[in-house]
Amino acid sequence: ILNVEQSPQSLHVQEGDSTNFTCSFPSSNFYALHWYRWETAKSPEALFVMTLNGDEKKKGRISATLNTKEGYSYLYIKGSQPEDSATYLCASTNAGNNRKLIWGLGTSLAVNP
Amino acid sequence: EAQVTQNPRYLITVTGKKLTVTCSQNMNHEYMSWYRQDPGLGLRQIYYSMNVEVTDKGDVPEGYKVSRKEKRNFPLILESPSPNQTSLYFCASSLGRPSEQYFGPGTRLTVT
């Protein structure tokens, strides 16, 4: 994989449902994996930055896992609420000196009340 | 309050009229970056800077210039804007690698 790929592209769930998205990234030369939440008409906000294989991070009802060997990360939302509606972006950083972030196109989540 | 500010937030201009979008951060971050966001294309990096007087091209640098004379400021310059530069622009900063990036509020630019 040369690019960061996210799936699904969009998702509609009911309030209270739990959901998860996938981010696939280049596993060679990996340095860090970022997750961002981007609400409409606002700026992206960082959720997690993960670097180690097996990392798991949690913030409230949102958690993420990282597998650097196979090049994927999962983002989980437990008990989705309408305020979770947003686009969730992931980006990977390489291990070179340029700190370049390779961005996925995002997963757009809509939570219906 | 820790923040990244951008000005202007909205700008409509004409082809060829030079413009500058300012970006400033108050967090003493080393790393700053400019992105453009276009429908279906995601965030694309224009230029980035790892410290004062150190800048480098991102994925789509054509038609843009930047400077980093002070740590807090990273202006984006369009010497001769064209309609294909109509986009939503974000400035971002971070303490270093692999730190989280802080984004500015965005500048929506329309070039007619």
Short mmCIF file of C-alpha atoms in Angstrom, two decimals:
data_model
loop_
_atom_site.label_atom_id
_atom_site.label_comp_id
_atom_site.label_asym_id
_atom_site.label_seq_id
_atom_site.Cartn_x
_atom_site.Cartn_y
_atom_site.Cartn_z
CA ILE A 1 0.00 0.00 0.00
CA LEU A 2 1.47 3.33 -1.04
CA ASN A 3 -1.36 5.51 0.15
CA VAL A 4 -3.50 5.73 3.25
CA GLU A 5 -6.88 4.17 2.60
CA GLN A 6 -9.95 4.45 4.78
CA SER A 7 -13.10 2.40 4.76
CA PRO A 8 -15.96 2.70 4.60
CA GLN A 9 -16.18 6.01 2.77
CA SER A 10 -19.40 6.85 4.61
CA LEU A 11 -21.53 5.33 7.30
CA HIS A 12 -25.00 5.97 8.68
CA VAL A 13 -25.85 4.55 12.10
CA GLN A 14 -28.58 4.97 14.69
CA GLU A 15 -28.00 6.65 18.01
CA GLY A 16 -26.69 4.09 20.45
CA ASP A 17 -25.07 1.86 17.82
CA SER A 18 -21.40 1.05 18.13
CA THR A 19 -19.33 1.35 15.01
CA ASN A 20 -15.80 1.07 13.70
CA PHE A 21 -13.73 2.24 10.73
CA THR A 22 -10.51 1.04 9.19
CA CYS A 23 -7.37 2.87 8.15
CA SER A 24 -4.76 1.05 6.04
CA PHE A 25 -1.33 2.60 5.67
CA PRO A 26 2.14 1.75 4.34
CA SER A 27 3.74 -0.52 6.93
CA SER A 28 7.31 -0.04 5.71
CA ASN A 29 9.16 2.98 7.09
CA PHE A 30 6.24 3.64 9.44
CA TYR A 31 6.63 6.18 12.23
CA ALA A 32 3.22 7.27 13.54
CA LEU A 33 -0.48 7.02 12.87
CA HIS A 34 -2.82 9.95 13.52
CA TRP A 35 -6.59 10.05 13.87
CA TYR A 36 -8.49 13.32 13.49
CA ARG A 37 -12.12 14.27 13.82
CA TRP A 38 -13.43 16.87 11.39
CA GLU A 39 -16.86 18.37 11.96
CA THR A 40 -18.57 20.26 9.16
CA ALA A 41 -17.57 23.96 9.03
CA LYS A 42 -14.83 23.41 11.60
CA SER A 43 -11.15 22.44 11.54
CA PRO A 44 -9.75 18.95 12.03
CA GLU A 45 -9.03 18.14 15.68
CA ALA A 46 -6.57 15.49 16.80
CA LEU A 47 -7.96 12.41 18.50
CA PHE A 48 -4.95 10.11 18.79
CA VAL A 49 -1.34 9.75 17.75
CA MET A 50 0.00 6.20 17.97
CA THR A 51 3.47 4.89 17.30
CA LEU A 52 3.90 1.40 18.72
CA ASN A 53 2.57 -1.84 17.35
CA GLY A 54 -0.29 -2.94 19.56
CA ASP A 55 -0.98 0.58 20.85
CA GLU A 56 -4.51 1.13 22.08
CA LYS A 57 -5.77 4.58 22.98
CA LYS A 58 -9.08 5.73 24.38
CA LYS A 59 -10.85 9.06 24.76
CA GLY A 60 -14.31 8.75 26.21
CA ARG A 61 -16.38 6.52 23.96
CA ILE A 62 -13.79 6.57 21.17
CA SER A 63 -10.86 4.19 21.04
CA ALA A 64 -8.25 3.17 18.48
CA THR A 65 -5.88 0.28 17.91
CA LEU A 66 -2.74 0.02 15.83
CA ASN A 67 -1.10 -2.85 13.94
CA THR A 68 2.10 -1.60 12.35
CA LYS A 69 3.20 -4.97 11.01
CA GLU A 70 0.19 -5.38 8.78
CA GLY A 71 -0.43 -1.67 8.34
CA TYR A 72 -3.88 -1.00 9.74
CA SER A 73 -5.64 0.87 12.51
CA TYR A 74 -9.20 0.65 13.75
CA LEU A 75 -11.24 3.46 15.26
CA TYR A 76 -14.16 2.40 17.45
CA ILE A 77 -17.06 4.50 18.68
CA LYS A 78 -19.15 2.94 21.41
CA GLY A 79 -22.78 4.01 21.73
CA SER A 80 -22.73 6.61 18.92
CA GLN A 81 -24.38 9.95 19.60
CA PRO A 82 -25.56 12.57 17.07
CA GLU A 83 -22.66 14.81 18.14
CA ASP A 84 -20.26 12.12 16.89
CA SER A 85 -21.35 12.94 13.34
CA ALA A 86 -18.20 14.07 11.55
CA THR A 87 -15.55 12.95 9.10
CA TYR A 88 -12.81 10.87 10.71
CA LEU A 89 -9.43 11.22 9.06
CA CYS A 90 -6.36 9.14 9.53
CA ALA A 91 -2.83 10.00 8.45
CA SER A 92 0.47 8.18 8.68
CA THR A 93 3.91 9.70 9.13
CA ASN A 94 7.00 8.18 7.64
CA ALA A 95 10.30 7.70 9.41
CA GLY A 96 12.23 10.08 7.21
CA ASN A 97 13.25 13.56 8.15
CA ASN A 98 10.50 15.40 6.37
CA ARG A 99 7.72 14.44 8.85
CA LYS A 100 5.38 14.10 5.92
CA LEU A 101 1.82 13.12 6.75
CA ILE A 102 0.01 10.98 4.22
CA TRP A 103 -3.71 11.58 4.61
CA GLY A 104 -6.62 9.30 3.92
CA LEU A 105 -9.83 10.65 2.42
CA GLY A 106 -11.78 10.04 5.61
CA THR A 107 -14.86 8.17 6.75
CA SER A 108 -17.97 10.32 6.97
CA LEU A 109 -20.16 9.26 9.90
CA ALA A 110 -23.77 10.33 10.32
CA VAL A 111 -25.53 9.35 13.54
CA ASN A 112 -29.29 9.55 13.34
CA PRO A 113 -31.16 10.42 16.56
CA GLU B 1 -5.52 30.18 24.74
CA ALA B 2 -3.39 27.96 22.52
CA GLN B 3 -4.42 28.48 18.95
CA VAL B 4 -3.57 28.79 15.28
CA THR B 5 -5.06 31.84 13.59
CA GLN B 6 -5.49 32.48 9.89
CA ASN B 7 -6.50 35.62 8.05
CA PRO B 8 -8.54 36.29 6.11
CA ARG B 9 -11.17 33.63 6.70
CA TYR B 10 -12.87 34.33 3.38
CA LEU B 11 -11.46 35.95 0.27
CA ILE B 12 -12.76 36.50 -3.23
CA THR B 13 -10.19 37.82 -5.65
CA VAL B 14 -9.41 38.03 -9.35
CA THR B 15 -6.89 36.16 -11.43
CA GLY B 16 -3.39 37.56 -11.16
CA LYS B 17 -3.84 39.75 -8.09
CA LYS B 18 -1.20 38.82 -5.55
CA LEU B 19 -2.44 37.83 -2.12
CA THR B 20 -1.12 36.61 1.21
CA VAL B 21 -2.88 34.43 3.75
CA THR B 22 -1.37 34.82 7.18
CA CYS B 23 -0.93 32.06 9.74
CA SER B 24 0.21 32.49 13.29
CA GLN B 25 0.53 30.11 16.24
CA ASN B 26 1.15 30.94 19.89
CA MET B 27 2.35 27.52 21.05
CA ASN B 28 6.05 27.85 20.14
CA HIS B 29 5.67 25.00 17.68
CA GLU B 30 8.57 24.14 15.40
CA TYR B 31 6.61 22.51 12.64
CA MET B 32 4.08 24.36 10.49
CA SER B 33 2.29 23.35 7.35
CA TRP B 34 -0.17 24.56 4.73
CA TYR B 35 -2.86 22.33 3.24
CA ARG B 36 -5.57 22.74 0.68
CA GLN B 37 -8.77 20.75 0.79
CA ASP B 38 -10.76 20.05 -2.33
CA PRO B 39 -13.82 17.81 -2.64
CA GLY B 40 -12.87 14.20 -3.28
CA LEU B 41 -9.16 14.87 -2.91
CA GLY B 42 -8.71 15.13 0.83
CA LEU B 43 -6.06 17.23 2.51
CA ARG B 44 -3.05 17.92 0.31
CA GLN B 45 0.08 19.52 1.70
CA ILE B 46 1.32 22.61 -0.10
CA TYR B 47 4.43 23.55 1.89
CA TYR B 48 5.82 22.82 5.31
CA SER B 49 8.46 24.23 7.61
CA MET B 50 10.43 22.38 10.26
CA ASN B 51 11.80 25.55 11.84
CA VAL B 52 12.70 29.17 11.20
CA GLU B 53 14.18 29.65 7.72
CA VAL B 54 13.59 25.97 6.89
CA THR B 55 10.82 25.34 4.38
CA ASP B 56 10.15 22.60 1.88
CA LYS B 57 7.65 21.65 -0.79
CA GLY B 58 4.72 19.41 -0.09
CA ASP B 59 2.61 17.59 -2.63
CA VAL B 60 1.14 20.56 -4.51
CA PRO B 61 3.53 23.54 -4.23
CA GLU B 62 3.07 24.98 -7.73
CA GLY B 63 1.78 28.54 -7.68
CA TYR B 64 2.50 29.09 -3.97
CA LYS B 65 5.29 30.54 -1.88
CA VAL B 66 5.91 30.55 1.87
CA SER B 67 8.33 32.09 4.29
CA ARG B 68 9.29 31.37 7.90
CA LYS B 69 11.15 34.36 9.26
CA GLU B 70 9.76 33.96 12.76
CA LYS B 71 8.77 30.82 14.59
CA ARG B 72 5.17 31.87 15.10
CA ASN B 73 4.31 33.01 11.55
CA PHE B 74 4.05 31.06 8.31
CA PRO B 75 2.35 33.12 5.56
CA LEU B 76 1.15 31.59 2.31
CA ILE B 77 1.69 33.75 -0.75
CA LEU B 78 -0.06 33.43 -4.10
CA GLU B 79 1.93 35.61 -6.50
CA SER B 80 -0.51 35.28 -9.38
CA PRO B 81 -3.65 33.43 -8.30
CA SER B 82 -5.56 31.38 -10.83
CA PRO B 83 -9.06 29.86 -10.67
CA ASN B 84 -7.63 26.39 -10.01
CA GLN B 85 -6.39 27.72 -6.67
CA THR B 86 -9.95 28.20 -5.50
CA SER B 87 -10.02 26.01 -2.42
CA LEU B 88 -10.24 25.76 1.36
CA TYR B 89 -6.84 26.34 2.93
CA PHE B 90 -5.70 25.21 6.36
CA CYS B 91 -2.59 26.10 8.29
CA ALA B 92 -1.43 23.66 10.96
CA SER B 93 1.34 23.50 13.53
CA SER B 94 2.82 20.87 15.81
CA LEU B 95 5.48 20.69 18.45
CA GLY B 96 7.43 18.10 16.54
CA ARG B 97 7.18 14.61 15.18
CA PRO B 98 5.00 12.66 15.78
CA SER B 99 2.95 15.22 17.70
CA GLU B 100 -0.64 16.00 16.89
CA GLN B 101 -1.26 18.88 14.54
CA TYR B 102 -3.29 21.91 15.52
CA PHE B 103 -5.28 23.37 12.67
CA GLY B 104 -6.30 26.93 12.03
CA PRO B 105 -9.93 27.78 11.24
CA GLY B 106 -9.42 27.68 7.49
CA THR B 107 -9.46 30.25 4.69
CA ARG B 108 -11.92 29.86 1.88
CA LEU B 109 -10.43 31.40 -1.26
CA THR B 110 -12.27 32.01 -4.50
CA VAL B 111 -10.34 33.16 -7.56
CA THR B 112 -12.46 34.41 -10.43
#
